[in-house]
Amino acid sequence: MGTKELEALIEVLQGELAQGRDGHVIGSWTIRYDKERTAFTFDKCEDGIYCEERPAVIGLDRTVIDAGGPLLA
C-alpha cells in the first residue's frame, strides 16, 4: 500500500470507531487491501480458519461495498 491507501485506511478506521459497536470492522482479525477493487477487506475469520461472517468491504472513499454479516442464519 502507498501513502494514499494508508491515509484512507486511517480515515475508514476513525469513522468506524466513531460508530462504536455499530461499525462494520468490529471483530476483524485481518485487514487486507484489494488493489483491483480499491477497497479494504476486514476479515472476521478467527485464525483464518473458523468463519461465521463474511468480511466487510469498504472502499478507499469510505463507501461500504459489503457490510459483511453472518454466514449462518
PDB file of N, CA and C in Angstrom:
ATOM      1  N   MET A   1       0.839  -1.177   0.000  1.00  0.00           N
ATOM      2  CA  MET A   1       0.000   0.000   0.000  1.00  0.00           C
ATOM      3  C   MET A   1       0.884   1.240   0.000  1.00  0.00           C
ATOM      4  N   GLY A   2       0.369   2.244  -0.643  1.00  0.00           N
ATOM      5  CA  GLY A   2       1.068   3.521  -0.653  1.00  0.00           C
ATOM      6  C   GLY A   2       0.475   4.478   0.365  1.00  0.00           C
ATOM      7  N   THR A   3       0.968   5.690   0.364  1.00  0.00           N
ATOM      8  CA  THR A   3       0.522   6.717   1.305  1.00  0.00           C
ATOM      9  C   THR A   3      -0.972   6.984   1.186  1.00  0.00           C
ATOM     10  N   LYS A   4      -1.471   7.077  -0.044  1.00  0.00           N
ATOM     11  CA  LYS A   4      -2.899   7.348  -0.278  1.00  0.00           C
ATOM     12  C   LYS A   4      -3.774   6.278   0.375  1.00  0.00           C
ATOM     13  N   GLU A   5      -3.401   5.012   0.206  1.00  0.00           N
ATOM     14  CA  GLU A   5      -4.176   3.911   0.768  1.00  0.00           C
ATOM     15  C   GLU A   5      -4.092   3.890   2.295  1.00  0.00           C
ATOM     16  N   LEU A   6      -2.902   4.163   2.841  1.00  0.00           N
ATOM     17  CA  LEU A   6      -2.753   4.188   4.300  1.00  0.00           C
ATOM     18  C   LEU A   6      -3.563   5.326   4.924  1.00  0.00           C
ATOM     19  N   GLU A   7      -3.558   6.483   4.276  1.00  0.00           N
ATOM     20  CA  GLU A   7      -4.363   7.602   4.773  1.00  0.00           C
ATOM     21  C   GLU A   7      -5.848   7.261   4.718  1.00  0.00           C
ATOM     22  N   ALA A   8      -6.274   6.594   3.643  1.00  0.00           N
ATOM     23  CA  ALA A   8      -7.679   6.182   3.525  1.00  0.00           C
ATOM     24  C   ALA A   8      -8.030   5.169   4.603  1.00  0.00           C
ATOM     25  N   LEU A   9      -7.126   4.243   4.897  1.00  0.00           N
ATOM     26  CA  LEU A   9      -7.367   3.253   5.948  1.00  0.00           C
ATOM     27  C   LEU A   9      -7.550   3.931   7.293  1.00  0.00           C
ATOM     28  N   ILE A  10      -6.723   4.908   7.584  1.00  0.00           N
ATOM     29  CA  ILE A  10      -6.847   5.656   8.842  1.00  0.00           C
ATOM     30  C   ILE A  10      -8.216   6.326   8.917  1.00  0.00           C
ATOM     31  N   GLU A  11      -8.659   6.936   7.837  1.00  0.00           N
ATOM     32  CA  GLU A  11      -9.973   7.589   7.808  1.00  0.00           C
ATOM     33  C   GLU A  11     -11.093   6.579   8.001  1.00  0.00           C
ATOM     34  N   VAL A  12     -10.984   5.426   7.335  1.00  0.00           N
ATOM     35  CA  VAL A  12     -12.001   4.377   7.488  1.00  0.00           C
ATOM     36  C   VAL A  12     -12.060   3.930   8.939  1.00  0.00           C
ATOM     37  N   LEU A  13     -10.912   3.650   9.537  1.00  0.00           N
ATOM     38  CA  LEU A  13     -10.876   3.175  10.921  1.00  0.00           C
ATOM     39  C   LEU A  13     -11.407   4.227  11.896  1.00  0.00           C
ATOM     40  N   GLN A  14     -11.059   5.489  11.698  1.00  0.00           N
ATOM     41  CA  GLN A  14     -11.567   6.541  12.578  1.00  0.00           C
ATOM     42  C   GLN A  14     -13.081   6.658  12.459  1.00  0.00           C
ATOM     43  N   GLY A  15     -13.607   6.564  11.249  1.00  0.00           N
ATOM     44  CA  GLY A  15     -15.049   6.610  11.046  1.00  0.00           C
ATOM     45  C   GLY A  15     -15.752   5.427  11.677  1.00  0.00           C
ATOM     46  N   GLU A  16     -15.155   4.261  11.556  1.00  0.00           N
ATOM     47  CA  GLU A  16     -15.748   3.061  12.147  1.00  0.00           C
ATOM     48  C   GLU A  16     -15.704   3.113  13.668  1.00  0.00           C
ATOM     49  N   LEU A  17     -14.604   3.625  14.231  1.00  0.00           N
ATOM     50  CA  LEU A  17     -14.516   3.765  15.684  1.00  0.00           C
ATOM     51  C   LEU A  17     -15.578   4.723  16.213  1.00  0.00           C
ATOM     52  N   ALA A  18     -15.856   5.772  15.457  1.00  0.00           N
ATOM     53  CA  ALA A  18     -16.881   6.736  15.865  1.00  0.00           C
ATOM     54  C   ALA A  18     -18.265   6.093  15.912  1.00  0.00           C
ATOM     55  N   GLN A  19     -18.471   5.047  15.121  1.00  0.00           N
ATOM     56  CA  GLN A  19     -19.763   4.353  15.115  1.00  0.00           C
ATOM     57  C   GLN A  19     -19.889   3.371  16.276  1.00  0.00           C
ATOM     58  N   GLY A  20     -18.793   3.068  16.924  1.00  0.00           N
ATOM     59  CA  GLY A  20     -18.813   2.152  18.058  1.00  0.00           C
ATOM     60  C   GLY A  20     -19.177   0.742  17.627  1.00  0.00           C
ATOM     61  N   ARG A  21     -20.025   0.100  18.394  1.00  0.00           N
ATOM     62  CA  ARG A  21     -20.418  -1.283  18.135  1.00  0.00           C
ATOM     63  C   ARG A  21     -21.162  -1.455  16.814  1.00  0.00           C
ATOM     64  N   ASP A  22     -21.707  -0.387  16.273  1.00  0.00           N
ATOM     65  CA  ASP A  22     -22.442  -0.467  15.016  1.00  0.00           C
ATOM     66  C   ASP A  22     -21.532  -0.426  13.796  1.00  0.00           C
ATOM     67  N   GLY A  23     -20.247  -0.261  14.010  1.00  0.00           N
ATOM     68  CA  GLY A  23     -19.299  -0.208  12.901  1.00  0.00           C
ATOM     69  C   GLY A  23     -19.158  -1.567  12.221  1.00  0.00           C
ATOM     70  N   HIS A  24     -18.651  -1.561  11.015  1.00  0.00           N
ATOM     71  CA  HIS A  24     -18.531  -2.777  10.215  1.00  0.00           C
ATOM     72  C   HIS A  24     -17.243  -3.540  10.466  1.00  0.00           C
ATOM     73  N   VAL A  25     -16.296  -2.947  11.163  1.00  0.00           N
ATOM     74  CA  VAL A  25     -14.988  -3.589  11.303  1.00  0.00           C
ATOM     75  C   VAL A  25     -14.748  -4.211  12.675  1.00  0.00           C
ATOM     76  N   ILE A  26     -15.670  -4.008  13.607  1.00  0.00           N
ATOM     77  CA  ILE A  26     -15.514  -4.595  14.938  1.00  0.00           C
ATOM     78  C   ILE A  26     -15.483  -6.123  14.806  1.00  0.00           C
ATOM     79  N   GLY A  27     -14.525  -6.738  15.419  1.00  0.00           N
ATOM     80  CA  GLY A  27     -14.395  -8.191  15.361  1.00  0.00           C
ATOM     81  C   GLY A  27     -13.475  -8.678  14.255  1.00  0.00           C
ATOM     82  N   SER A  28     -12.863  -7.756  13.534  1.00  0.00           N
ATOM     83  CA  SER A  28     -11.955  -8.147  12.443  1.00  0.00           C
ATOM     84  C   SER A  28     -10.661  -8.717  12.990  1.00  0.00           C
ATOM     85  N   TRP A  29     -10.159  -9.732  12.311  1.00  0.00           N
ATOM     86  CA  TRP A  29      -8.879 -10.332  12.662  1.00  0.00           C
ATOM     87  C   TRP A  29      -7.803  -9.920  11.675  1.00  0.00           C
ATOM     88  N   THR A  30      -8.213  -9.654  10.438  1.00  0.00           N
ATOM     89  CA  THR A  30      -7.251  -9.339   9.388  1.00  0.00           C
ATOM     90  C   THR A  30      -7.798  -8.209   8.523  1.00  0.00           C
ATOM     91  N   ILE A  31      -6.932  -7.273   8.168  1.00  0.00           N
ATOM     92  CA  ILE A  31      -7.288  -6.200   7.243  1.00  0.00           C
ATOM     93  C   ILE A  31      -6.432  -6.377   6.006  1.00  0.00           C
ATOM     94  N   ARG A  32      -7.091  -6.449   4.853  1.00  0.00           N
ATOM     95  CA  ARG A  32      -6.370  -6.598   3.583  1.00  0.00           C
ATOM     96  C   ARG A  32      -6.771  -5.469   2.646  1.00  0.00           C
ATOM     97  N   TYR A  33      -5.860  -5.122   1.758  1.00  0.00           N
ATOM     98  CA  TYR A  33      -6.177  -4.148   0.721  1.00  0.00           C
ATOM     99  C   TYR A  33      -6.311  -4.877  -0.605  1.00  0.00           C
ATOM    100  N   ASP A  34      -7.462  -4.726  -1.244  1.00  0.00           N
ATOM    101  CA  ASP A  34      -7.734  -5.343  -2.539  1.00  0.00           C
ATOM    102  C   ASP A  34      -7.476  -4.299  -3.619  1.00  0.00           C
ATOM    103  N   LYS A  35      -6.368  -4.441  -4.311  1.00  0.00           N
ATOM    104  CA  LYS A  35      -5.947  -3.462  -5.308  1.00  0.00           C
ATOM    105  C   LYS A  35      -6.940  -3.365  -6.462  1.00  0.00           C
ATOM    106  N   GLU A  36      -7.499  -4.484  -6.890  1.00  0.00           N
ATOM    107  CA  GLU A  36      -8.443  -4.492  -8.014  1.00  0.00           C
ATOM    108  C   GLU A  36      -9.734  -3.749  -7.678  1.00  0.00           C
ATOM    109  N   ARG A  37     -10.209  -3.914  -6.470  1.00  0.00           N
ATOM    110  CA  ARG A  37     -11.462  -3.268  -6.048  1.00  0.00           C
ATOM    111  C   ARG A  37     -11.223  -1.912  -5.410  1.00  0.00           C
ATOM    112  N   THR A  38      -9.971  -1.558  -5.179  1.00  0.00           N
ATOM    113  CA  THR A  38      -9.582  -0.369  -4.417  1.00  0.00           C
ATOM    114  C   THR A  38     -10.414  -0.272  -3.145  1.00  0.00           C
ATOM    115  N   ALA A  39     -10.328  -1.346  -2.368  1.00  0.00           N
ATOM    116  CA  ALA A  39     -11.118  -1.439  -1.147  1.00  0.00           C
ATOM    117  C   ALA A  39     -10.364  -2.238  -0.093  1.00  0.00           C
ATOM    118  N   PHE A  40     -10.748  -2.009   1.151  1.00  0.00           N
ATOM    119  CA  PHE A  40     -10.209  -2.765   2.280  1.00  0.00           C
ATOM    120  C   PHE A  40     -11.191  -3.866   2.640  1.00  0.00           C
ATOM    121  N   THR A  41     -10.650  -5.037   2.935  1.00  0.00           N
ATOM    122  CA  THR A  41     -11.462  -6.168   3.369  1.00  0.00           C
ATOM    123  C   THR A  41     -11.127  -6.429   4.829  1.00  0.00           C
ATOM    124  N   PHE A  42     -12.160  -6.433   5.656  1.00  0.00           N
ATOM    125  CA  PHE A  42     -11.990  -6.671   7.087  1.00  0.00           C
ATOM    126  C   PHE A  42     -12.496  -8.075   7.381  1.00  0.00           C
ATOM    127  N   ASP A  43     -11.560  -8.997   7.488  1.00  0.00           N
ATOM    128  CA  ASP A  43     -11.860 -10.418   7.625  1.00  0.00           C
ATOM    129  C   ASP A  43     -12.149 -10.755   9.082  1.00  0.00           C
ATOM    130  N   LYS A  44     -13.231 -11.465   9.299  1.00  0.00           N
ATOM    131  CA  LYS A  44     -13.629 -11.814  10.658  1.00  0.00           C
ATOM    132  C   LYS A  44     -13.477 -13.304  10.943  1.00  0.00           C
ATOM    133  N   CYS A  45     -12.610 -13.959  10.179  1.00  0.00           N
ATOM    134  CA  CYS A  45     -12.344 -15.382  10.388  1.00  0.00           C
ATOM    135  C   CYS A  45     -11.235 -15.533  11.425  1.00  0.00           C
ATOM    136  N   GLU A  46     -11.539 -16.241  12.480  1.00  0.00           N
ATOM    137  CA  GLU A  46     -10.562 -16.438  13.541  1.00  0.00           C
ATOM    138  C   GLU A  46      -9.461 -17.371  13.064  1.00  0.00           C
ATOM    139  N   ASP A  47      -8.236 -16.941  13.160  1.00  0.00           N
ATOM    140  CA  ASP A  47      -7.063 -17.710  12.742  1.00  0.00           C
ATOM    141  C   ASP A  47      -7.117 -18.099  11.273  1.00  0.00           C
ATOM    142  N   GLY A  48      -7.930 -17.420  10.466  1.00  0.00           N
ATOM    143  CA  GLY A  48      -8.026 -17.715   9.046  1.00  0.00           C
ATOM    144  C   GLY A  48      -8.696 -19.037   8.736  1.00  0.00           C
ATOM    145  N   ILE A  49      -9.279 -19.661   9.752  1.00  0.00           N
ATOM    146  CA  ILE A  49      -9.877 -20.982   9.557  1.00  0.00           C
ATOM    147  C   ILE A  49     -11.382 -20.944   9.857  1.00  0.00           C
ATOM    148  N   TYR A  50     -11.719 -20.640  11.091  1.00  0.00           N
ATOM    149  CA  TYR A  50     -13.105 -20.671  11.523  1.00  0.00           C
ATOM    150  C   TYR A  50     -13.787 -19.358  11.162  1.00  0.00           C
ATOM    151  N   CYS A  51     -14.898 -19.441  10.450  1.00  0.00           N
ATOM    152  CA  CYS A  51     -15.539 -18.229   9.963  1.00  0.00           C
ATOM    153  C   CYS A  51     -17.053 -18.308  10.116  1.00  0.00           C
ATOM    154  N   GLU A  52     -17.643 -17.348  10.802  1.00  0.00           N
ATOM    155  CA  GLU A  52     -19.089 -17.263  10.921  1.00  0.00           C
ATOM    156  C   GLU A  52     -19.647 -16.079  10.145  1.00  0.00           C
ATOM    157  N   GLU A  53     -18.767 -15.195   9.682  1.00  0.00           N
ATOM    158  CA  GLU A  53     -19.219 -13.997   8.977  1.00  0.00           C
ATOM    159  C   GLU A  53     -18.413 -13.773   7.718  1.00  0.00           C
ATOM    160  N   ARG A  54     -19.092 -13.250   6.698  1.00  0.00           N
ATOM    161  CA  ARG A  54     -18.342 -12.842   5.512  1.00  0.00           C
ATOM    162  C   ARG A  54     -17.721 -11.481   5.830  1.00  0.00           C
ATOM    163  N   PRO A  55     -16.611 -11.158   5.191  1.00  0.00           N
ATOM    164  CA  PRO A  55     -15.886  -9.933   5.531  1.00  0.00           C
ATOM    165  C   PRO A  55     -16.627  -8.668   5.105  1.00  0.00           C
ATOM    166  N   ALA A  56     -16.390  -7.601   5.846  1.00  0.00           N
ATOM    167  CA  ALA A  56     -16.870  -6.276   5.444  1.00  0.00           C
ATOM    168  C   ALA A  56     -15.880  -5.733   4.420  1.00  0.00           C
ATOM    169  N   VAL A  57     -16.404  -5.052   3.399  1.00  0.00           N
ATOM    170  CA  VAL A  57     -15.563  -4.471   2.353  1.00  0.00           C
ATOM    171  C   VAL A  57     -15.890  -2.985   2.267  1.00  0.00           C
ATOM    172  N   ILE A  58     -14.867  -2.146   2.477  1.00  0.00           N
ATOM    173  CA  ILE A  58     -15.049  -0.698   2.491  1.00  0.00           C
ATOM    174  C   ILE A  58     -14.055  -0.074   1.522  1.00  0.00           C
ATOM    175  N   GLY A  59     -14.573   0.764   0.615  1.00  0.00           N
ATOM    176  CA  GLY A  59     -13.749   1.396  -0.408  1.00  0.00           C
ATOM    177  C   GLY A  59     -12.862   2.498   0.146  1.00  0.00           C
ATOM    178  N   LEU A  60     -11.907   2.913  -0.669  1.00  0.00           N
ATOM    179  CA  LEU A  60     -10.994   3.994  -0.270  1.00  0.00           C
ATOM    180  C   LEU A  60     -11.750   5.268   0.080  1.00  0.00           C
ATOM    181  N   ASP A  61     -12.909   5.462  -0.546  1.00  0.00           N
ATOM    182  CA  ASP A  61     -13.714   6.660  -0.299  1.00  0.00           C
ATOM    183  C   ASP A  61     -14.668   6.487   0.886  1.00  0.00           C
ATOM    184  N   ARG A  62     -14.464   5.404   1.668  1.00  0.00           N
ATOM    185  CA  ARG A  62     -15.258   5.062   2.857  1.00  0.00           C
ATOM    186  C   ARG A  62     -16.647   4.549   2.522  1.00  0.00           C
ATOM    187  N   THR A  63     -16.907   4.242   1.269  1.00  0.00           N
ATOM    188  CA  THR A  63     -18.176   3.642   0.872  1.00  0.00           C
ATOM    189  C   THR A  63     -18.188   2.188   1.310  1.00  0.00           C
ATOM    190  N   VAL A  64     -19.263   1.765   1.963  1.00  0.00           N
ATOM    191  CA  VAL A  64     -19.393   0.376   2.381  1.00  0.00           C
ATOM    192  C   VAL A  64     -19.884  -0.418   1.170  1.00  0.00           C
ATOM    193  N   ILE A  65     -19.014  -1.231   0.617  1.00  0.00           N
ATOM    194  CA  ILE A  65     -19.343  -2.044  -0.549  1.00  0.00           C
ATOM    195  C   ILE A  65     -20.117  -3.278  -0.113  1.00  0.00           C
ATOM    196  N   ASP A  66     -19.704  -3.862   0.993  1.00  0.00           N
ATOM    197  CA  ASP A  66     -20.387  -5.011   1.583  1.00  0.00           C
ATOM    198  C   ASP A  66     -20.236  -4.893   3.094  1.00  0.00           C
ATOM    199  N   ALA A  67     -21.350  -4.826   3.775  1.00  0.00           N
ATOM    200  CA  ALA A  67     -21.324  -4.675   5.237  1.00  0.00           C
ATOM    201  C   ALA A  67     -20.886  -5.952   5.946  1.00  0.00           C
ATOM    202  N   GLY A  68     -20.745  -7.026   5.201  1.00  0.00           N
ATOM    203  CA  GLY A  68     -20.406  -8.306   5.829  1.00  0.00           C
ATOM    204  C   GLY A  68     -21.627  -8.824   6.553  1.00  0.00           C
ATOM    205  N   GLY A  69     -21.453  -9.869   7.287  1.00  0.00           N
ATOM    206  CA  GLY A  69     -22.570 -10.385   8.046  1.00  0.00           C
ATOM    207  C   GLY A  69     -22.491 -11.890   8.201  1.00  0.00           C
ATOM    208  N   PRO A  70     -23.475 -12.426   8.901  1.00  0.00           N
ATOM    209  CA  PRO A  70     -23.473 -13.856   9.221  1.00  0.00           C
ATOM    210  C   PRO A  70     -23.503 -14.743   7.985  1.00  0.00           C
ATOM    211  N   LEU A  71     -22.751 -15.817   8.038  1.00  0.00           N
ATOM    212  CA  LEU A  71     -22.817 -16.850   7.007  1.00  0.00           C
ATOM    213  C   LEU A  71     -23.897 -17.867   7.354  1.00  0.00           C
ATOM    214  N   LEU A  72     -24.101 -18.047   8.633  1.00  0.00           N
ATOM    215  CA  LEU A  72     -25.102 -18.998   9.109  1.00  0.00           C
ATOM    216  C   LEU A  72     -26.302 -18.243   9.664  1.00  0.00           C
ATOM    217  N   ALA A  73     -27.478 -18.629   9.226  1.00  0.00           N
ATOM    218  CA  ALA A  73     -28.687 -17.918   9.677  1.00  0.00           C
ATOM    219  C   ALA A  73     -29.161 -18.388  11.016  1.00  0.00           C
TER     220      ALA A  73
END
